[in-house]
Every structure is written in C-alpha cells, then in structure tokens.
Coordinates of C-alpha atoms and ligand atoms in Angstrom, one line a residue:
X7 CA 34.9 -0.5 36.7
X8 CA 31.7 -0.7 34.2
X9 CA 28.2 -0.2 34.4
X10 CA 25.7 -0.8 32.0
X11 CA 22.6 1.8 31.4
X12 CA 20.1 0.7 28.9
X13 CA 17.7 2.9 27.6
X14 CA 15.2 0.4 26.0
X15 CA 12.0 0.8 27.8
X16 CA 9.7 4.0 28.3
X17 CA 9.9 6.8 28.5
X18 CA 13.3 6.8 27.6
X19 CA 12.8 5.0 24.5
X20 CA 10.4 7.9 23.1
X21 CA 13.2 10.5 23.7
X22 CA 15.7 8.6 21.2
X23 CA 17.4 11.0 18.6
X24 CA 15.8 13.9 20.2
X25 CA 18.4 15.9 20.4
X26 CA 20.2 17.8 17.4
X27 CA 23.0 16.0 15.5
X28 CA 25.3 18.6 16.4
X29 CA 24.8 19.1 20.4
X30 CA 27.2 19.6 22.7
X31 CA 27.8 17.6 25.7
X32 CA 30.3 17.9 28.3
X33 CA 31.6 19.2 32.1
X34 CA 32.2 22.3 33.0
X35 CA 34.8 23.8 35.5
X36 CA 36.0 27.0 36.8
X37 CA 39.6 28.1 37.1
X38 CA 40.2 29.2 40.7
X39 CA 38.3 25.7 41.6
X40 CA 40.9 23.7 39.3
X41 CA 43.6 25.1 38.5
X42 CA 45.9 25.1 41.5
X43 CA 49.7 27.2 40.9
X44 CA 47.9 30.2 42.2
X45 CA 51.1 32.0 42.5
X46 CA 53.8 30.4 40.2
X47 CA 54.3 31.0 36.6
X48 CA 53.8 34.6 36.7
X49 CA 50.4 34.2 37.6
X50 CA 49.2 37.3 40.0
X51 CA 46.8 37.5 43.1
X52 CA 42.7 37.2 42.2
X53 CA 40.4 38.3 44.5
X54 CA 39.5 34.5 45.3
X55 CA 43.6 34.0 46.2
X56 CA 42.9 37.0 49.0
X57 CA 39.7 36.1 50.3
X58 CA 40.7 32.2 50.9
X59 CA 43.7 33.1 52.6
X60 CA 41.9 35.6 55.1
X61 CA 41.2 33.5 58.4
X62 CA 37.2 32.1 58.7
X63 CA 36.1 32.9 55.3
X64 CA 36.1 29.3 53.7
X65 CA 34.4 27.0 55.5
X66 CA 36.7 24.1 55.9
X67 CA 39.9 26.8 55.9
X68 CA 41.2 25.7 52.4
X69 CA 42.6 27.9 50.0
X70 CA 42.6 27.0 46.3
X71 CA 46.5 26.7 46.1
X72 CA 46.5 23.4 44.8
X73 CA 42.5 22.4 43.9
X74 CA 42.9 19.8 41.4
X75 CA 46.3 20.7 40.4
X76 CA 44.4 21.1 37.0
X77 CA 47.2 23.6 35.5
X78 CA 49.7 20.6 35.8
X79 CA 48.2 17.8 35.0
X80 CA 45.4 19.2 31.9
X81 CA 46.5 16.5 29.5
X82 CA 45.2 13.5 32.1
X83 CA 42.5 15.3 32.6
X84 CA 41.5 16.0 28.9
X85 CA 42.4 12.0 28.2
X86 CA 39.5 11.4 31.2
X87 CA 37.1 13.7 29.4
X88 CA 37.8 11.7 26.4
X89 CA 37.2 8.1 28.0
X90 CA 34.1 9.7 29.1
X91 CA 32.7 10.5 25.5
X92 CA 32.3 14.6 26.4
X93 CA 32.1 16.4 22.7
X94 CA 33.1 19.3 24.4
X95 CA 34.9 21.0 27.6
X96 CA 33.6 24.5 29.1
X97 CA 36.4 26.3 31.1
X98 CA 37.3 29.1 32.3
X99 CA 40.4 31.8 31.9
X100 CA 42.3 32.9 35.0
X101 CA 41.9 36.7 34.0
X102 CA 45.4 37.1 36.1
X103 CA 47.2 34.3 35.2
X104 CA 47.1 36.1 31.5
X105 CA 47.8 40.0 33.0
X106 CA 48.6 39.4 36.5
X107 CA 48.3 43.0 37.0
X108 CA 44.5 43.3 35.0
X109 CA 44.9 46.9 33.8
X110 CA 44.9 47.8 30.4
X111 CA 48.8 49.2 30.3
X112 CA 49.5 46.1 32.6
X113 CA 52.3 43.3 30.8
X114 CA 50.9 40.2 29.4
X115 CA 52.5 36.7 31.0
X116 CA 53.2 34.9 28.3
X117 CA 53.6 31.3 30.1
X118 CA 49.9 32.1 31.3
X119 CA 49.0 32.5 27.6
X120 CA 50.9 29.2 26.8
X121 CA 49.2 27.3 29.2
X122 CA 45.4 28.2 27.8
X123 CA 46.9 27.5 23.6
X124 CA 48.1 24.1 25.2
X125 CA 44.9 22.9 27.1
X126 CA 43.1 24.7 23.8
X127 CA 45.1 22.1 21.3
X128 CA 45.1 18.8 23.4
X129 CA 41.5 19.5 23.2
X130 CA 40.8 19.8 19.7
X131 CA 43.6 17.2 19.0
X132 CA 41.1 14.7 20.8
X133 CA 38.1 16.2 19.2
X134 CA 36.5 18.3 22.1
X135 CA 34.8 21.4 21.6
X136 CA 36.5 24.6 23.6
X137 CA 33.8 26.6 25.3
X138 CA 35.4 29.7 27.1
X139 CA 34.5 32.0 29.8
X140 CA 36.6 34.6 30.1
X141 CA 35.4 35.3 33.8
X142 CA 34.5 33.2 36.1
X143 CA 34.6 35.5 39.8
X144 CA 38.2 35.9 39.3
X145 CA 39.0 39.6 39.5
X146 CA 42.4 40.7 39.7
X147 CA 42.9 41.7 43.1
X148 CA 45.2 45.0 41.6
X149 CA 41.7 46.4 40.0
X150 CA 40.2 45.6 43.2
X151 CA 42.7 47.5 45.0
X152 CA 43.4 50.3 42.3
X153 CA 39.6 51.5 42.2
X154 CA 37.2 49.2 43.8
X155 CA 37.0 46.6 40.5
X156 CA 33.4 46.6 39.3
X157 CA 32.2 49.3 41.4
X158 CA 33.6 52.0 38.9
X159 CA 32.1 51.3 35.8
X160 CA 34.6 53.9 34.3
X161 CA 37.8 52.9 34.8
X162 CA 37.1 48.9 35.1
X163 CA 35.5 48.8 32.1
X164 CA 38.8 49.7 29.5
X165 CA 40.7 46.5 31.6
X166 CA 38.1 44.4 31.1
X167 CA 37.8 45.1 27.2
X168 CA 41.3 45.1 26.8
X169 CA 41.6 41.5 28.7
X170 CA 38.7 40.3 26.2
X171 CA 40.6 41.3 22.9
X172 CA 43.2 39.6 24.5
X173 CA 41.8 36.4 24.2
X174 CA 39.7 36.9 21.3
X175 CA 43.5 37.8 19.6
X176 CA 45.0 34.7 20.8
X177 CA 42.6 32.2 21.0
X178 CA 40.1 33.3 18.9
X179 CA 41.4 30.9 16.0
X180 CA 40.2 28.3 17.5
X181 CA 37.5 29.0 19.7
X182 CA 34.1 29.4 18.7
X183 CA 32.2 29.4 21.9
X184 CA 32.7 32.9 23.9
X185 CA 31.1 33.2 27.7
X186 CA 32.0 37.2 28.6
X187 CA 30.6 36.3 32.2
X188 CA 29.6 33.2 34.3
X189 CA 26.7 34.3 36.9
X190 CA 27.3 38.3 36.9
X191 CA 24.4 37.4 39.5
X192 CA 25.8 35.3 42.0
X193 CA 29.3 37.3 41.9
X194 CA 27.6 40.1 42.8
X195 CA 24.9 38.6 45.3
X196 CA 27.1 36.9 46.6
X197 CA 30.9 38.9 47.1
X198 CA 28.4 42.1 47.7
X199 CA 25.0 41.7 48.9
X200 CA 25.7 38.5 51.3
X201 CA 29.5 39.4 51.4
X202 CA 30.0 35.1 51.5
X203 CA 31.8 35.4 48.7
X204 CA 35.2 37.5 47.3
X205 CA 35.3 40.6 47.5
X206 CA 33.5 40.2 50.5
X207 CA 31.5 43.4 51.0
X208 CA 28.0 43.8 52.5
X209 CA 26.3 46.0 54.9
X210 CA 26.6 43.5 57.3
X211 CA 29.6 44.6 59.8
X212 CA 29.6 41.6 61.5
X213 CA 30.7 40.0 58.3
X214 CA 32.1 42.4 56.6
X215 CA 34.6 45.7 57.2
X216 CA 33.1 47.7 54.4
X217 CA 30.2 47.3 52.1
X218 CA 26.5 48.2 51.4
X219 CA 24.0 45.4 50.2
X220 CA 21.6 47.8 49.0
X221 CA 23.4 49.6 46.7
X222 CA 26.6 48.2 46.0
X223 CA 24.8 44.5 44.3
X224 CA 22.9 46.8 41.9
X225 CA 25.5 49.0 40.5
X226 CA 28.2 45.3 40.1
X227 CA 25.4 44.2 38.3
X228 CA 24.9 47.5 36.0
X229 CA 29.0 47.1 35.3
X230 CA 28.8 43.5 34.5
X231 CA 25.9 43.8 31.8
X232 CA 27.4 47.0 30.0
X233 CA 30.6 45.8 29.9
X234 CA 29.6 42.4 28.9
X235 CA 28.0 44.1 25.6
X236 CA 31.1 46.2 24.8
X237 CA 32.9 43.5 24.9
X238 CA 30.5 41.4 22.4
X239 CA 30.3 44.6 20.1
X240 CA 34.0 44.1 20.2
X241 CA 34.1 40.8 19.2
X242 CA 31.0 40.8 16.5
X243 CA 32.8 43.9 15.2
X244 CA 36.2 43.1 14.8
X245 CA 36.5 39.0 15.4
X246 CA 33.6 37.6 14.4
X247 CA 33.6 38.3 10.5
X248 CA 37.0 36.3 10.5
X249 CA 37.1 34.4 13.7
X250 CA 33.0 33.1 12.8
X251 CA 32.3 32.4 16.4
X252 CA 29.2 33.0 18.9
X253 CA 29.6 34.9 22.0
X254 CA 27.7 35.3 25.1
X255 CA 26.7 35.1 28.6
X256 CA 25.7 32.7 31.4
X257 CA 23.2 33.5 33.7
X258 CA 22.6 31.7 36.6
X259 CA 18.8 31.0 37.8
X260 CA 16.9 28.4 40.1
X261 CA 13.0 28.1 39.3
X262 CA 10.8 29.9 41.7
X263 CA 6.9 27.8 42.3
X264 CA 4.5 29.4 44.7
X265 CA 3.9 28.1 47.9
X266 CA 0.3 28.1 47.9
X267 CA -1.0 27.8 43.7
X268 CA -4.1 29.2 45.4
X269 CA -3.1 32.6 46.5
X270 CA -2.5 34.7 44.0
X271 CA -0.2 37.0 46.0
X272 CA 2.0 33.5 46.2
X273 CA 1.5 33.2 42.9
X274 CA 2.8 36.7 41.9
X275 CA 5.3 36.3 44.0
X276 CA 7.0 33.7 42.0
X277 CA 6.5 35.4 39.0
X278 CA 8.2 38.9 41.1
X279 CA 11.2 36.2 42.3
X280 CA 11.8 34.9 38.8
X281 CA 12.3 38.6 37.8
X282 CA 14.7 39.7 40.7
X283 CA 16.6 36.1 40.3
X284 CA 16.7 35.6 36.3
X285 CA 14.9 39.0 34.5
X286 CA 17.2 41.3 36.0
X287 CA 19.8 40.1 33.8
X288 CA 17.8 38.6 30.7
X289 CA 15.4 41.6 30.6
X290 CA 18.1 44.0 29.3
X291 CA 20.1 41.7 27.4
X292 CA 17.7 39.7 25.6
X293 CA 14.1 40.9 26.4
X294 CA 12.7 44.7 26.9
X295 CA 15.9 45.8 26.8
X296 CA 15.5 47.6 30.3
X297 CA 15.4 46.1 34.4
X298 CA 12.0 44.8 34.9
X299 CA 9.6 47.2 36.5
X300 CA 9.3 44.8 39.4
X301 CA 12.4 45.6 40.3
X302 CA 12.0 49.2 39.3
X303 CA 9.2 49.6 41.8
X304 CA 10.8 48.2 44.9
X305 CA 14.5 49.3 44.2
X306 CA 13.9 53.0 42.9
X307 CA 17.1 54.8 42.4
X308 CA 19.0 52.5 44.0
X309 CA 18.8 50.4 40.6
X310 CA 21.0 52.0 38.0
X311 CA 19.6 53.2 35.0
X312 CA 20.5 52.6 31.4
X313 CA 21.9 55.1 29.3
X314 CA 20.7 55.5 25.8
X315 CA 23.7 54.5 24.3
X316 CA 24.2 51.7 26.8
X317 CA 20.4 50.2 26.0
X318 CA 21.3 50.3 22.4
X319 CA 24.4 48.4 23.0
X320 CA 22.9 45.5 25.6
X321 CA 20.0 44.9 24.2
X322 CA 20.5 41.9 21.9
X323 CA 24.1 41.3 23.0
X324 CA 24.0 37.9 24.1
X325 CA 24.0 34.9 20.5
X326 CA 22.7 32.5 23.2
X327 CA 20.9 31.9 26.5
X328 CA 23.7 30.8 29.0
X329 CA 21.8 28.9 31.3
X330 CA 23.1 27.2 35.0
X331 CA 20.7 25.8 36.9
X332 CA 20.5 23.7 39.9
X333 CA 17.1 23.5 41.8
X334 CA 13.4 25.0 43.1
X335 CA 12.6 27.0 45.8
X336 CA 9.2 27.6 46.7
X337 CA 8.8 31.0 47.2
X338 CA 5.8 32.8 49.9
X339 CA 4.8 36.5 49.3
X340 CA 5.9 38.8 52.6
X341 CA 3.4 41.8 53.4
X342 CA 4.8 44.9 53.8
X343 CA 7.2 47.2 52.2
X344 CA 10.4 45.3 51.7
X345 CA 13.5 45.3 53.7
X346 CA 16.2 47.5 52.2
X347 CA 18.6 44.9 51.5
X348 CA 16.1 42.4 50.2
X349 CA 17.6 41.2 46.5
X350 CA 14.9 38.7 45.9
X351 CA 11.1 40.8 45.7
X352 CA 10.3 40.1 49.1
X353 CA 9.9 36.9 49.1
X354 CA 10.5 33.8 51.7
X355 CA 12.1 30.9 50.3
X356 CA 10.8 27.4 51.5
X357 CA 11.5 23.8 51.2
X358 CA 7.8 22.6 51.4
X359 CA 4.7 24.2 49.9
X360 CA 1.0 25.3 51.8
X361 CA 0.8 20.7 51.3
X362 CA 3.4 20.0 52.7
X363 CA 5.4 18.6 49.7
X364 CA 9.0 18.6 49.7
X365 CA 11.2 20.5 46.9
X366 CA 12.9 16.9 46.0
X367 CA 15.6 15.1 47.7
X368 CA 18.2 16.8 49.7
X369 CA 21.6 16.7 48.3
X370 CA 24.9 17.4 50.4
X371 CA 24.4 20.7 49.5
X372 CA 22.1 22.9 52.1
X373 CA 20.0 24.7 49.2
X374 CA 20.3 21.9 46.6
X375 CA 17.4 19.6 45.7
X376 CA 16.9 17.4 42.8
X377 CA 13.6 19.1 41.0
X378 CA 13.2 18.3 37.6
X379 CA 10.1 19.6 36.9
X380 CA 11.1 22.8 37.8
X381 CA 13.7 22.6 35.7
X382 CA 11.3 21.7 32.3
X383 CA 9.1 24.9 34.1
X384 CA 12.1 27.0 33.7
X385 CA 13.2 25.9 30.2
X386 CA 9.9 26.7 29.0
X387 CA 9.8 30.2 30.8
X388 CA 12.9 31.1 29.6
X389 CA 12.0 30.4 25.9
X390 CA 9.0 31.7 26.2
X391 CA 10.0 35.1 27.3
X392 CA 13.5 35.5 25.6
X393 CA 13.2 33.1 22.3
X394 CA 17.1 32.9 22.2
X395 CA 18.7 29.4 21.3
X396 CA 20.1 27.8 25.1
X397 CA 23.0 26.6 25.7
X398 CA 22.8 24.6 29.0
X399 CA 26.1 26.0 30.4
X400 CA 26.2 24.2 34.3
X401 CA 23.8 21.8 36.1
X402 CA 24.8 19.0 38.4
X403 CA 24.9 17.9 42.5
X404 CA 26.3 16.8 45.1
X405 CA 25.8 13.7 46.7
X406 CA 25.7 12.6 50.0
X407 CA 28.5 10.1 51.3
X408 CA 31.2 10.9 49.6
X409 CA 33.5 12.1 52.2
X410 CA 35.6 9.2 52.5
X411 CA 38.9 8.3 52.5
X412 CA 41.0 7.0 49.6
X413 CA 40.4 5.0 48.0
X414 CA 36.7 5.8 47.8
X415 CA 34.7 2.0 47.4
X416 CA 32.6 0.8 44.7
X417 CA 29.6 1.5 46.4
X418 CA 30.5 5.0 46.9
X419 CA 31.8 5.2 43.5
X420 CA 28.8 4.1 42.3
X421 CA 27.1 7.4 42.4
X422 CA 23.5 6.2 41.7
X423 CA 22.1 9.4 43.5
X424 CA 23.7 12.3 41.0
X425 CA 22.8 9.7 38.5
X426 CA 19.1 9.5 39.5
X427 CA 19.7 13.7 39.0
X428 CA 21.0 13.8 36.3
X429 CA 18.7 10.9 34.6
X430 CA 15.2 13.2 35.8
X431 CA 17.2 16.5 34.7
X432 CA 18.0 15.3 31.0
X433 CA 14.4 13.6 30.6
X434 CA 12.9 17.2 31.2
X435 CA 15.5 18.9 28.7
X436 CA 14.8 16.5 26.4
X437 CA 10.9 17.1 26.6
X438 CA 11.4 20.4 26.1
X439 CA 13.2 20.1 23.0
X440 CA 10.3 17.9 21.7
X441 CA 8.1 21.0 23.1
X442 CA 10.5 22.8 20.7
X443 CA 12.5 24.4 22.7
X444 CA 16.3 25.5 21.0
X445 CA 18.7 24.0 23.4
X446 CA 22.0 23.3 21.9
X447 CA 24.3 22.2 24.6
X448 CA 24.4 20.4 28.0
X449 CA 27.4 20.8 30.4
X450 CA 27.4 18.8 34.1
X451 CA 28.6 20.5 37.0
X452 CA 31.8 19.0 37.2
X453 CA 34.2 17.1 35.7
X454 CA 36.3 16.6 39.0
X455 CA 35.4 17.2 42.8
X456 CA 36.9 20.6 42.9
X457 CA 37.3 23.6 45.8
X458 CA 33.7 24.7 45.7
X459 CA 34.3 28.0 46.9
X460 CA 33.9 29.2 50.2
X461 CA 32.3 25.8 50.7
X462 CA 36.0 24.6 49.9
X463 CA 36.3 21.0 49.7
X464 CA 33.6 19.9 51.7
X465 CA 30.9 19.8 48.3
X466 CA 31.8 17.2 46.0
X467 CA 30.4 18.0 43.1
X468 CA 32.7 16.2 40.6
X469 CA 31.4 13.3 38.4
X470 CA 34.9 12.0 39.0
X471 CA 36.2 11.6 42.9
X472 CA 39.4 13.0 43.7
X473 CA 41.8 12.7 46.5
X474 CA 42.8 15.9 47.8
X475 CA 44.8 14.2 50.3
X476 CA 47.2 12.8 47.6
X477 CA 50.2 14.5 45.7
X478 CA 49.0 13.7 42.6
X479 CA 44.6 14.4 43.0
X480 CA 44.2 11.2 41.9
X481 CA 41.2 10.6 40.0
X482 CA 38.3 8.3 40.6
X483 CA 35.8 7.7 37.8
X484 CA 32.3 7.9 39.4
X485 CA 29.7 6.0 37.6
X486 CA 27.9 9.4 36.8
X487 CA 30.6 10.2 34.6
X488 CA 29.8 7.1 32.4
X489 CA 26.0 7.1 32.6
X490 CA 26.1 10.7 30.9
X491 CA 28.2 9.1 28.1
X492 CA 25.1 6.4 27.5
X493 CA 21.9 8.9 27.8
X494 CA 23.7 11.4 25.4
X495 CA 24.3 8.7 22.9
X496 CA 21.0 7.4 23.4
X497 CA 19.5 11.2 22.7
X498 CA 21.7 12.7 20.8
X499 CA 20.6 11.9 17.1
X500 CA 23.3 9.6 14.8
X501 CA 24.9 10.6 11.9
Ligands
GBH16 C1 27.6 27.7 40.3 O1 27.0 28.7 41.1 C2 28.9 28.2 40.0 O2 29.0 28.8 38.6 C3 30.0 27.2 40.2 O3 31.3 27.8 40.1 C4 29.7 26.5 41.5 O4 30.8 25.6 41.8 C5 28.5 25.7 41.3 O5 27.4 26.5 40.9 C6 28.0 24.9 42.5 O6 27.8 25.7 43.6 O7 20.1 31.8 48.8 O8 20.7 30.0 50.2 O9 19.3 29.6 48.4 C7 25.8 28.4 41.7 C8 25.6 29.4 42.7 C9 24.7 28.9 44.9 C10 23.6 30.5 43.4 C11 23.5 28.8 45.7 C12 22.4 30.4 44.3 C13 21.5 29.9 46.4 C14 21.8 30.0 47.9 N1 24.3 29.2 43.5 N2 22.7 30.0 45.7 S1 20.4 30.4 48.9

C-alpha cells in the first residue's frame, strides 16, 4: 500500500531543512513489550514476568510471554524499520536476559549477550543508529526479592553499576547513545505510589499487600537519580575517552496549563505540577542541582536529601535532555494542606479549562490527548530552565478503531488520526528549533503495537499493526509509519 504526503504548501513549506543535517529519527520500543522468550535462553524472571502472571493485574489478563516475538524475529523487524527510512532505533536491554540473577557476583548468560551484539550489527549493517537504554522497568525479580530492589540504595546500587559496565564493555564499541534510565518517574509513580504497575506496592491495601505511597515513591526516585550518576561517572571516566559516546537519561513529562489563566493560584499551580511531574528529576540533574523547594515544602522529610558527595556527582550527569512526552492536562489549585500521598502539588487534573475548552482529541487511551501546543510550551520550558541539548526519546498515540481482526482493512490501516498527531506534534518541534531550541532527535512511540503494560494488548500504539492472534505477529504497515518517513525528509536538512 502507498500514500503520498506532500509538503508544498504552508506552513509546512517554511519548516523545510529546519532540522540539523545529522538528526536522528526513529521508533522506540521497550523490552518486556517486545521481546517475548521471557523464560528461554537463560533469560531469568523481571519484575514485569511476576506481576503479569499474578491474576487481575493486567487489564486484558495477558502476560508478555510472547509480545511481538521481537527476540526471534529482530532481523524482519530491523528490514521494516529500514523500508520505513528510521536513521536510528532506540531499545531497550532486558537487564535479566544479560544476568538473570542481577547481582553483582551473579553469572553472565552469554546467549542473552549474543542476542543484543546481533540486533546491534543488523542495525548498523543497514545504517541505523543504536540508541540504548539499559533500563526500561525491568528489575530482576532476585534484587526485588534479595533486598527490596531500589528501596535500598546500598546494596542495589553495586548491581546496577556492575550491569552498566557490563554493557558499556560489550557493546560499548559500537554504541554511542547511552539511556541509564527510561522514566525513573513513572516506575516509581507508578509500581509504588499507584501500585498499577510492577512491583506493585502502595499504601493502598485494597490494591496492594504491602507498600507506602508517601514514602516509598520518594526514596525509588532518590536511588534512581544517584545511581543513574554513578553510573555516567563510570562511563565518562572509564568508556567515554575510548568508547567517545554520550550518555544519559529520559525523563518522562506531560505539560501542565492552568485551568483558569486568570487565577493566579491556577496559575501557580501549573508551575508547582510542572515541578513535582518534570523538576523533580531535572532540578538535580541538570538545574539547581537539588529537589525543587516546592516539593521541599509540601514533602518535608519524606523527600530524601542529597548528600554532598551525591550532589557533586548528579548534578550535571545527564549529556542530554531525554525527553518522552505524550499530552496536557489542565491542572486546578486544591485549598488546603495536601493529602499525604499526593505526588503531584496538590493539584486536580482536568480535561477542560474554567471555558470549557477541551485538552485536544481523545485517543484510545483514557489520559491521552493530542495537544501540540503544549508540547512547543514544554520544549521551550524545558530549554529554558535546563539549556541541555534534547533528544526527543518517546512520543506517539493511540488510535481509536484499531481493534480489529486480521487482517486489519485499508481504512483502518490508514491511520490518518496518529498521523494528524504526529503531523501537529512535529510542526511544534520544528518551530521550536527555529526558536532555537537544541533538539537532536525524534523517536515515535512505537515501531510495532506492542503489550503496553498493564494496559496489555488493548493500546495499540504501534505505527505498524500486528496480529497477536497469529504465530508469527504478523506485521501491518500503518500509513503513520510512512508519513513520518516523508515529514523527516521534508525537515531534516540535505546533504
Ligand atoms: C511511556 O510511559 C513508556 O515509556 C512506554 O513504555 C509506554 O508504552 C508508553 O509511554 C505509552 O504508555 O495520572 O492518569 O494522568 C508513559 C507513561 C502513562 C505516564 C500515563 C503518565 C499519566 C496517567 N505515562 N501517565 S494519569
């Protein structure tokens, strides 16, 4: 199937050759929503493997056994990405498909190894660009089990450096695009605040056996970010003059408006949500170098504090902005003091403002809207506070209608309402660039449909539609897929 895009008229015409000669483009995926082989090949049990195989924790009671079967078939897949035009592929390592056990004495499996230096060379032999994450919400479930994973700073932290060297040893040669962490926030929002996710803990026991949302979130979080740093000290120290690559980290972050632009208690209380949602990681790493006092003054001692030594160490540990984005919320001030588990500065969350007006076009998604200018308001914030060069790591949709059976029709396949996303998203992105803002990559939210999660396969957000149903995932080309191909050639500048 074809489709032609054409880019003639305004205002797509002014944004021609915006974008730097060298920018990356391509999809990013995750490898517990891919991979598949969860158990075979010496892999051992993640966190993700244990949660979706506990009763009524995924939605549609999948597990990620299979997903995309991604681990088998990785050289179709790379020859797809390749039809497509993508420059370069952002993925992540199965932390125990490469030490089942995590631990720092714990034996290496080598086929899990094998499997990352194969997908690493069919992409380079077919000139994409590798962009790893070394962890993507995939703790080992043996850490989990031997002392609580994250929430012991002390004894997870030695695994997790020893898993990064690991990589940087022997795949370091040829990659040159380091991630330490994808979201520290949502793993930790969501697996311990909300308790939705793996490791599922929360203070809520109707949810939960064990857990406590108002402590628990903040101290994940503190582990996440120091370790994070050690790990690109490592790297800078002891990689990086040979290896010459960049390294890390990907935060995730939606734009907050207020809900009434006239009340300035509305108006600080975007600011305050911006903070709790996006600051909390991007003030210590690239900003003040501390938590913002926002947070300070609602949390008290129940947000961590930063050692000397660790400040020196996070402060400035980060080459790039990671940045995943996916919508706007408008966001109302509450009165009063806040609730104890309240991770988001006391704030309501709303899908219309004090007019009335609607935060874009529902997706399939519950909290997904298409909102691009939100999103050219969040490039700008973000530059404008940090000044780090962005890598646009994750942003895409879902769509609705695309639950069909196979095979899916043209008209489904012809995806024109993730295009109409992506087509306002990029316009923004672009803009900002002219506004001079450093972006340096753009990755959509997926390559394939995929197990989204607890969601499992009920949000498609692939630019290619897969049937789950068959042996073989077979892959459906949406027209997405091919209109990103055009509007990157169109801004991307020649030569
Ligand atoms: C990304 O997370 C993940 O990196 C990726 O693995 C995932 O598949 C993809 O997005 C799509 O979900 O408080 O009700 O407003 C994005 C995670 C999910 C975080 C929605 C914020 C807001 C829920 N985001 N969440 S709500």
């Amino acid at each position: 199937m074809t489709w032609t895009h054409n880019f003639d008229e305004s205002p797509d015409a002014e944004l021609k050759d915006t974008l730097r000669r060298d920018f990356h483009w391509g999809f990013a995926t995750a490898a517990a929503q891919v991979e598949g082989t969860w158990n075979k090949d010496g892999k051992g049990e993640s966190i993700w493997d244990k949660f979706c195989h506990t009763p009524g924790k995924v939605k549609d009671g999948s597990t990620n056994e299979d997903a995309t079967r991604a681990y088998d078939l990785y050289k179709q897949d790379v020859a797809l990405m390749k039809s497509y035009g993508v420059t370069a592929y952002r993925f992540s390592l199965s932390w125990s498909r490469i030490i089942p056990l995590g631990g720092i004495n714990d034996p290496v499996n080598e086929k899990g190894v094998d499997y990352y230096n194969n997908l690493i060379d069919e992409l380079i032999a077919n000139g994409i660009t590798p962009f790893v994450t070394l962890f993507h919400w995939d703790t080992p479930q043996a850490l989990e089990d031997r002392y609580g994973g994250m929430l012991n700073q002390e004894k997870y932290t030695p695994d997790f450096l020893r898993y990064a060297c690991l990589c940087f040893e022997r795949f370091g040669d040829r990659v040159k695009h380091w991630i330490t962490y994808n979201e520290p926030g949502v793993y930790t929002l969501a697996g311990y605040a909300a308790g939705v996710h793996a490791p599922a803990r929360s203070s809520f026991r109707e949810r939960n056996a064990e857990g406590d949302s108002s402590t628990e979130t903040f101290i994940v979080a503190h582990t996440e970010i120091v370790s994070h740093a050690r790990a690109a000290k490592i790297y800078r120290e002891e990689f990086k003059p040979h290896q010459k690559g960049q390294i890390g980290i990907t935060l995730h972050g939606n734009y907050s408006e207020p809900w009434d632009v006239n009340d300035p208690k509305d108006v600080e209380a975007a600011q305050r949500a911006r903070e709790f949602e996006i600051a909390w990681f991007a003030d210590p790493i690239y900003g003040s170098g501390d938590y913002p006092a926002s947070m300070r003054s609602q949390l008290g001692s129940r947000l961590p504090t930063f050692t000397d030594e660790e400040k020196s160490i996070v402060k400035g540990s980060s080459d790039f902005y990671g940045m995943n984005t996916y919508t706007t919320f408008f966001v109302r001030h509450l009165d009063g003091e806040a609730d104890i588990n309240d991770h988001l500065g006391n704030v309501e969350k709303l899908d219309t403002n004090s007019e009335g007006k609607s935060r874009g076009p529902e997706s399939d998604t519950y909290w997904l809207r298409t909102a691009p200018s939100g999103f050219g308001k969040l490039l700008h914030w973000i530059w404008d506070r940090y000044h780090v060069p962005i890598y646009m790591t994750e942003n895409g949709t879902t769509a609705k209608g695309e639950h069909v059976k196979a095979p899916p029709s043209a008209e489904v396949l012809n995806d024109t309402f993730r295009v109409d996303f992506f087509h306002s998203y990029l316009r923004e992105l672009a803009r900002a660039v002219q506004d001079g803002v450093d972006i340096r990559s753009y990755f959509g939210w997926t390559f394939t449909d995929n197990w989204e999660w607890a969601a499992g396969f009920e949000d498609r957000f692939g630019c290619t539609w897969v049937d789950f149903e068959s042996e073989e995932k077979t892959r459906f080309p949406k027209r997405s897929a091919y209109f990103l191909g055009d509007y990157f050639t169109h801004l991307i500048a020649e030569g």
